[in-house]
Coordinates of C-alpha atoms and ligand atoms in Angstrom, one line a residue:
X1 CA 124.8 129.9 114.3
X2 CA 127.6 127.9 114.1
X3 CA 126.7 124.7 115.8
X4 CA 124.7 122.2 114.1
X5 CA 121.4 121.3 115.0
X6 CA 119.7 118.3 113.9
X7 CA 115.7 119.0 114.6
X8 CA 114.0 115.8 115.4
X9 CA 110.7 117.6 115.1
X10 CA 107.2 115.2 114.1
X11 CA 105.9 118.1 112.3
X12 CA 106.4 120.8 110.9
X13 CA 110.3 119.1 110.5
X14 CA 113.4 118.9 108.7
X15 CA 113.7 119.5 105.1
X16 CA 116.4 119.4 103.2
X17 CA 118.7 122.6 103.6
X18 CA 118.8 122.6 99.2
X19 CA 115.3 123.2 99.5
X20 CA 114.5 125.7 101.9
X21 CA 117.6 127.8 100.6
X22 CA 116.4 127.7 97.0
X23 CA 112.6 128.4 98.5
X24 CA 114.6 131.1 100.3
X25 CA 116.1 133.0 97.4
X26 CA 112.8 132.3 95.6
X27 CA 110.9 135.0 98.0
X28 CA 113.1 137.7 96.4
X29 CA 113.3 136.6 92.7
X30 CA 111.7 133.6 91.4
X31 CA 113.2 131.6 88.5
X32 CA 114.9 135.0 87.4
X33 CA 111.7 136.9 86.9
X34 CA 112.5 139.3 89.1
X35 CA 109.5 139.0 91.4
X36 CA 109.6 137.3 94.3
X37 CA 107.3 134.5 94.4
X38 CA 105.3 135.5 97.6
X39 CA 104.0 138.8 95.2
X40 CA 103.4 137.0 92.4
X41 CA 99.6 135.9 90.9
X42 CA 99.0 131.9 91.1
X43 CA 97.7 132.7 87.1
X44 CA 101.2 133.6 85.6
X45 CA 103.5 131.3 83.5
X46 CA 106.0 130.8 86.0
X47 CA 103.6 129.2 88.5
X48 CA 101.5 127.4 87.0
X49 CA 104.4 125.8 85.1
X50 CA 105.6 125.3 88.8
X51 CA 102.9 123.2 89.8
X52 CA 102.4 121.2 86.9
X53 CA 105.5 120.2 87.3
X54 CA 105.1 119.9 90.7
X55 CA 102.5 117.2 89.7
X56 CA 104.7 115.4 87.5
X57 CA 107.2 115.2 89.9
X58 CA 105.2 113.9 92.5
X59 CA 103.9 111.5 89.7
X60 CA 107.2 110.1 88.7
X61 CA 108.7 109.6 92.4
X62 CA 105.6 107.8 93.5
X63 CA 104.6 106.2 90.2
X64 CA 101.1 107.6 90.3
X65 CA 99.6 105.8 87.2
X66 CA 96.9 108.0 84.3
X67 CA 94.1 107.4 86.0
X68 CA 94.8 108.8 89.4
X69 CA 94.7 112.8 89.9
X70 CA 96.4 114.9 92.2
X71 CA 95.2 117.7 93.8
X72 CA 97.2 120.4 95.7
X73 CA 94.5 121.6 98.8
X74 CA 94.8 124.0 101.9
X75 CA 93.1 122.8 105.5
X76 CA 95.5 120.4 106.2
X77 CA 94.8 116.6 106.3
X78 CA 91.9 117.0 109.1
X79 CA 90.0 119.0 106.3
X80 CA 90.8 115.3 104.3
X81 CA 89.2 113.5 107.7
X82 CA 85.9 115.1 106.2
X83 CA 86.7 116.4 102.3
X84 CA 86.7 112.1 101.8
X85 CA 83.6 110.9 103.2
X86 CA 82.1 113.9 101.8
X87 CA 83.1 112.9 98.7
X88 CA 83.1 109.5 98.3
X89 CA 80.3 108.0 100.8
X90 CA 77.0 107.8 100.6
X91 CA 74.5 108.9 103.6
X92 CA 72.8 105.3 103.5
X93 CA 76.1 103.3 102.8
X94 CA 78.9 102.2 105.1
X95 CA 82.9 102.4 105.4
X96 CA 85.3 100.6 107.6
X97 CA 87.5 102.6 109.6
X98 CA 90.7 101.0 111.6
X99 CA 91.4 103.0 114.6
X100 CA 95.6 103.1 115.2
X101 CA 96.1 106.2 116.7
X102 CA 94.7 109.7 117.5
X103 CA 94.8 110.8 113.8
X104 CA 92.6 107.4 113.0
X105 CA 90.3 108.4 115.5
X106 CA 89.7 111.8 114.4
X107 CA 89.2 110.7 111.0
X108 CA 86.2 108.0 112.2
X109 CA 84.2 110.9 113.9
X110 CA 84.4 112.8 111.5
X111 CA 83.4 110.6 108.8
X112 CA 80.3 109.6 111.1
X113 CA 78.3 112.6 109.8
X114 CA 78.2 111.5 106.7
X115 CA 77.5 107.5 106.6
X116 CA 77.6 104.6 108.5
X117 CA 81.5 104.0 110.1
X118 CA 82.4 100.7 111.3
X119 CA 85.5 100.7 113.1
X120 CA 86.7 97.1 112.3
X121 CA 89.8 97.1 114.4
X122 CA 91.4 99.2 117.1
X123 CA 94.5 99.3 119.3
X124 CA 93.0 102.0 121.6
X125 CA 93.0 99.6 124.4
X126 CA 97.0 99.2 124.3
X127 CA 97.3 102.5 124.0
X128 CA 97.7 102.5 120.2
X129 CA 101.6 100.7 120.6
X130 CA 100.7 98.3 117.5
X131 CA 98.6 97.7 114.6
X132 CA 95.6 95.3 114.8
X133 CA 95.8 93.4 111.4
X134 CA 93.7 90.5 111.9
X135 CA 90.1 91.7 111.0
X136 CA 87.0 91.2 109.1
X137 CA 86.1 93.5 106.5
X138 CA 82.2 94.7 106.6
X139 CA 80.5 93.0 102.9
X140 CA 79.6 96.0 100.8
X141 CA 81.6 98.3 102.8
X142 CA 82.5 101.4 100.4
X143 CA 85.9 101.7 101.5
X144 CA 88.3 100.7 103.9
X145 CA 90.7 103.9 105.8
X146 CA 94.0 103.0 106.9
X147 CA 96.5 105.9 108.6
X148 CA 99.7 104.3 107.2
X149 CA 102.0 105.6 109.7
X150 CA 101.0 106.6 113.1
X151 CA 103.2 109.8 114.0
X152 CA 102.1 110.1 117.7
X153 CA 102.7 106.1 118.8
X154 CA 105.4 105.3 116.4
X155 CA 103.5 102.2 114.4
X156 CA 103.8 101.6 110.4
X157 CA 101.8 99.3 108.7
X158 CA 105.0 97.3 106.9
X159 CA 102.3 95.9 104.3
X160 CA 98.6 97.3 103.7
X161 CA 95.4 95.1 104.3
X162 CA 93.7 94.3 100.9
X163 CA 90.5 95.8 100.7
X164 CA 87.3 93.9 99.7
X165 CA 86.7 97.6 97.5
X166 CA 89.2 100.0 97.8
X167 CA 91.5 101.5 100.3
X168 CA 91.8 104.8 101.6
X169 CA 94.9 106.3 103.6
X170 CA 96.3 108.9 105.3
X171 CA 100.2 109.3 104.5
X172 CA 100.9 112.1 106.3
X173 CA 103.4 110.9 108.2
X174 CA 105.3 108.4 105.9
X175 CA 104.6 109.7 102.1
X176 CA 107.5 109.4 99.9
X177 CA 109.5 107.3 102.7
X178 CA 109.1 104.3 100.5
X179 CA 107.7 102.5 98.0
X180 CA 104.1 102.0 97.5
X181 CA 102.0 100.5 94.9
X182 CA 99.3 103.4 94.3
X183 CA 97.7 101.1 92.2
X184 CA 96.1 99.4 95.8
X185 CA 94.7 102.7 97.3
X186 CA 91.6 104.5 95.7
X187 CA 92.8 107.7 97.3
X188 CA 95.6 108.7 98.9
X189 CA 95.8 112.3 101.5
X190 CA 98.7 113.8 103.3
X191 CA 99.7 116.9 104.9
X192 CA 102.5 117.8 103.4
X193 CA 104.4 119.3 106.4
X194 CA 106.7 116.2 107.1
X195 CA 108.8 114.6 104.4
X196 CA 107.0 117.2 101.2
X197 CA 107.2 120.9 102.2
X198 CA 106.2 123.2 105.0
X199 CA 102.5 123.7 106.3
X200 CA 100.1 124.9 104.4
X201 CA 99.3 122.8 101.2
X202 CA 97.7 119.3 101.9
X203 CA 98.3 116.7 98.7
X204 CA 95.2 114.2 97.6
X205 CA 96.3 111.6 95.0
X206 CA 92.5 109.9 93.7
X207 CA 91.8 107.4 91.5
X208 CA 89.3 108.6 88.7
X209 CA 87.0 105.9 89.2
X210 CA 85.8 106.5 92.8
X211 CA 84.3 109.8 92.8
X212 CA 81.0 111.3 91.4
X213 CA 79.2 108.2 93.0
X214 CA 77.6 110.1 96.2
X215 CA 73.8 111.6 96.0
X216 CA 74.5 114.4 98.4
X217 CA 75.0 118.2 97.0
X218 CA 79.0 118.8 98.3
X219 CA 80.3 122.3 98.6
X220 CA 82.0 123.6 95.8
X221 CA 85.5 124.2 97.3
X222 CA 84.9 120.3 99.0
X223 CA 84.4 118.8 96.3
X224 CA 87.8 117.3 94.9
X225 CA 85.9 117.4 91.2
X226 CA 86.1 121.3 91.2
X227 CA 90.1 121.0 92.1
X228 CA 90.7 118.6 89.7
X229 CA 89.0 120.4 86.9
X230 CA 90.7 123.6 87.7
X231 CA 94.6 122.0 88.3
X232 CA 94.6 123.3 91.9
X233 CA 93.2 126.6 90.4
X234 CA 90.2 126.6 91.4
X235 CA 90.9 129.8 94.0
X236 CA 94.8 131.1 95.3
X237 CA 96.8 127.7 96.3
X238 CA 99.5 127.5 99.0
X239 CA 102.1 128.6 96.2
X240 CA 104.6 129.1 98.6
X241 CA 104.1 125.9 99.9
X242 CA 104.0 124.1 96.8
X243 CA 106.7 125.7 96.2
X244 CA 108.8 123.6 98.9
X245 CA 107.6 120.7 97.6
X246 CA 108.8 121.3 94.1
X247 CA 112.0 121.5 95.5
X248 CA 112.1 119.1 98.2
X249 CA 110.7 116.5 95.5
X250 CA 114.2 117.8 93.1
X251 CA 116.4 116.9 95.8
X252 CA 114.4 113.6 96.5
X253 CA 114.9 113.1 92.9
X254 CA 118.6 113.7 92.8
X255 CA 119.7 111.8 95.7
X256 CA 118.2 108.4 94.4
X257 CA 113.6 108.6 94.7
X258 CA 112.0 106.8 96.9
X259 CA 113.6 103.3 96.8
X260 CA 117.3 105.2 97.8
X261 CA 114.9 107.1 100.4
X262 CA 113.4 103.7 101.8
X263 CA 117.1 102.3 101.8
X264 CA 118.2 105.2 104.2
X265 CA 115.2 105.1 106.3
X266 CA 115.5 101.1 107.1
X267 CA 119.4 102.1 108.2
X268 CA 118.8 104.8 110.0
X269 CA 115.6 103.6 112.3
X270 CA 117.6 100.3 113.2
X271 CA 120.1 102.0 114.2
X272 CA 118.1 103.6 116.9
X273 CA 116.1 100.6 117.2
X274 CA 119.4 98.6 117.7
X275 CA 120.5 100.9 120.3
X276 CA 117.1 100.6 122.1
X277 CA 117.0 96.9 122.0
X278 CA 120.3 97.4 123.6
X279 CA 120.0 99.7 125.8
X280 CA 119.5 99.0 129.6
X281 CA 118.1 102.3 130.6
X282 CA 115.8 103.1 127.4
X283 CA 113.3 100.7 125.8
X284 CA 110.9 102.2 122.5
X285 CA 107.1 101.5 123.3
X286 CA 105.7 100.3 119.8
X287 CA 105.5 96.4 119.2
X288 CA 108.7 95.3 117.7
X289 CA 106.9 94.1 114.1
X290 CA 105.2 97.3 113.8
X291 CA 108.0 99.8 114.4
X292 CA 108.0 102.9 112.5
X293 CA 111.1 104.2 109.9
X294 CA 109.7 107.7 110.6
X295 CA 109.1 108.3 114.3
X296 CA 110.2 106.7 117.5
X297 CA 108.9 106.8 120.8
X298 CA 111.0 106.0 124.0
X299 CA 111.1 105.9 127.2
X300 CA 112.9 104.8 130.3
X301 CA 112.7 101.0 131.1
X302 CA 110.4 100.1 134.2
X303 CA 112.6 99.7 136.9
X304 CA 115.5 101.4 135.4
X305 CA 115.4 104.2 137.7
X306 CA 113.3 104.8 140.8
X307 CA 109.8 106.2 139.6
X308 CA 110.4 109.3 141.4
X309 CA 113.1 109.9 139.6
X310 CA 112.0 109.5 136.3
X311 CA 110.0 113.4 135.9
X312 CA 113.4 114.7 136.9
X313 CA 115.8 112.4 134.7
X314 CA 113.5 113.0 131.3
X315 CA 114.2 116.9 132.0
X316 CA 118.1 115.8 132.2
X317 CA 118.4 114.1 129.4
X318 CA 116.4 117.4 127.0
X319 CA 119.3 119.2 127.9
X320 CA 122.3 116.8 127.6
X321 CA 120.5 116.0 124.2
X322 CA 119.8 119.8 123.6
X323 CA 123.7 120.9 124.2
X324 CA 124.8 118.5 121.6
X325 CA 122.4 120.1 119.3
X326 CA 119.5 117.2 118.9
X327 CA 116.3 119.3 119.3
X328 CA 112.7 118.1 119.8
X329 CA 113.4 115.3 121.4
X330 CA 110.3 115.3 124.0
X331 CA 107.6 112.9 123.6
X332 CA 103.7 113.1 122.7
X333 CA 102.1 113.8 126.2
X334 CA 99.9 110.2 125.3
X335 CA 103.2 108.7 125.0
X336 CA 105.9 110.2 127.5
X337 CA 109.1 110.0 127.5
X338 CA 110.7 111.1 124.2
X339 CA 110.3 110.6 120.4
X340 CA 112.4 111.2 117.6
X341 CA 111.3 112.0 113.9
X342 CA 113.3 110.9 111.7
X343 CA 112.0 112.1 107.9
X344 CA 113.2 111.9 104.9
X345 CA 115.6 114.7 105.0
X346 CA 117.2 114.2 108.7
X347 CA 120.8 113.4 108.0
X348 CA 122.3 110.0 109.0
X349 CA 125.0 111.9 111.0
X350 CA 121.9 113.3 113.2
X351 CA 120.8 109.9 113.7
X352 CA 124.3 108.9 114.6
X353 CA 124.5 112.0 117.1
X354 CA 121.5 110.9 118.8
X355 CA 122.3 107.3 119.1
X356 CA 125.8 108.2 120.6
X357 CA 124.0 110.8 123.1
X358 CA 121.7 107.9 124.6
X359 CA 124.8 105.8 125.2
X360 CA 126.8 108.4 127.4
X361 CA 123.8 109.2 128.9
X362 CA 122.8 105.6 129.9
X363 CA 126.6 105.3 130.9
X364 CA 126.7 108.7 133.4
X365 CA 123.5 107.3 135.0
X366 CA 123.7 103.6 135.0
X367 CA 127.8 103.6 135.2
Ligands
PLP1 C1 99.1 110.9 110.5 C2 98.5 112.3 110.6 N1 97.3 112.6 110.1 C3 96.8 113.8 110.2 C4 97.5 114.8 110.8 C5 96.9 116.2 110.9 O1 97.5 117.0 110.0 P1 97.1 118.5 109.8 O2 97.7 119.3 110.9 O3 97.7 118.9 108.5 O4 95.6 118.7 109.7 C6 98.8 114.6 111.4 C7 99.5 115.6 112.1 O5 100.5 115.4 112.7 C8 99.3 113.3 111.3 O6 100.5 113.0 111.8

């Protein structure tokens, strides 16, 4: 195909074209052995040199101090929605939970089963479009969850809540966009199918300290101990998948980490958000302090265009978007309108494309 495409998918999404072509040529001969890596046993040299290094990658970028471990899981980060109460809360103890999205949701009822789950703030009510940070922590709360980036509503928290113990989040949708301090969380989970690799392998990043603390009797491939004490090894890991990441995390490496990676995503979300602000036909729907770098909702301003119009005009601009090339475009159905994921590895030039398609489009309709 010769035109170029610029995928503006929430997830699975882009990666970086290095990446998937080296993965690519990795399926018939990996790292010269011959074998292609889909055929080959997790217990051979080559691999498990490829994930430990993996690791330390993932270590360096982040700056994932000694005592934190990282584990390389399958089941996505819903299996994480129940792997970390599981693991780290006890039956007659309590955790606060704040509810910013669907993915916050579904990680409170599922931690229900296993304590007692305050949800100490919510945005349900404005149908998730910002994050509620003033709120009281419950005393002797074992943890406090936090989704850092809402993928569905477009919100970010810009600076994390310090918990009275320690925090928990899920960084599925912002991981490796910029720079934390892991130092603040107690455990860190993300699915690794938006800025890390393609589906199938689910990262945990866990401070030593908070596990082994529960009374219950956790299932052996649930418990993070028996991953941690096998290097991911514990049964067959996503290799192929961990594979991406190893070479998503190179090309993260070479193009400047996480801080040249936070620099890009700040330039290319305000341009969008720029062009939204501007814009007298489009308008985003998260609250302006809480905007995401990663995914942006949209939708046509009230009044903009006659409401029975709208259906018809949201199908219109898919396909003037679509013949320039800008793909998955279409929003969340809990959010309408459009949304556009812009990960690590979308190109600024995409961004670019999509800001100048939403200008001729508001110019052929509005004149
Ligand atoms: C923030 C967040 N958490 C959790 C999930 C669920 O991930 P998975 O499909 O890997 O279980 C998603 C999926 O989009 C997400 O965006």
């Amino acid at each position: 195909m010769n035109k170029t495409i610029y995928n503006f998918s929430a997830g699975p999404s882009v990666l970086p074209k290095q990446a998937t072509k080296e993965a690519a040529e990795a399926i018939f001969d990996f790292a010269g052995t011959g074998i292609g890596i889909l055929e080959m046993s997790h217990r051979t040299k080559p691999i498990e040199g490829m994930v430990a290094e993996t690791d330390s990658l993932l270590r360096e970028l982040m700056g994932i101090p000694e005592n934190y471990d990282i584990v390389f899981l399958g089941g996505g980060a819903s299996l994480q929605f129940c792997m970390v109460p599981m693991n780290l809360l006890d039956e007659s103890a309590s955790a606060d939970y704040t509810d910013t999205g669907v993915w916050a949701s579904k990680a409170l009822k599922e931690a229900k089963q296993f304590g007692q789950i305050n949800v100490v703030s919510s945005s349900k009510s404005d149908v998730y479009n910002n994050i509620p940070k003033n709120f009281t922590q419950t005393p002797g709360a074992t943890y406090l969850h936090v989704t850092s980036n809402n993928t569905i509503y477009g919100t970010q928290w810009k600076s994390f809540p310090k918990a009275n113990t320690f925090l928990v989040a899920d960084m599925s949708s912002d991981i490796l966009s910029r720079k934390i301090n892991v130092s603040d969380f107690g455990l860190i989970y993300a699915g690794a199918q938006k800025n890390m690799s393609c589906a199938g392998v689910t990262v945990a990043i866990i401070r030593k300290d908070v596990l082994g603390k529960v009374k219950r009797t956790i299932p052996t491939m649930l418990n993070y101990q028996t991953h941690i004490g096998e290097q991911s090894m514990f049964n067959t890991p996503p290799v192929f998948a961990i594979y991406v990441m190893n070479r998503t995390l190179h090309w993260l490496k070479q193009n400047g980490g996480v801080d040249a990676m936070e620099a890009l995503n700040n330039k290319k979300s305000n341009l969008i958000y720029s062009a939204l602000d501007a814009s007298k036909l489009f308008t985003g729907t998260a609250a302006k302090e809480d905007r995401s770098t990663m995914n942006i909702p949209f939708v046509f301003q009230k009044g903009a265009v006659a409401e029975d119009k709208v259906e018809a005009l949201q199908k219109e601009f898919l396909s003037f978007t679509l013949e320039r090339g800008l793909e998955q475009l279409k929003g969340h159905r809990s959010v309408g309108g459009f949304r556009a994921s812009i990960y690590n590895a979308m190109p600024i030039e995409g961004v670019e494309a999509l800001v100048k398609a939403m200008a001729d489009f508001e110019k052929k309709i509005l004149g």
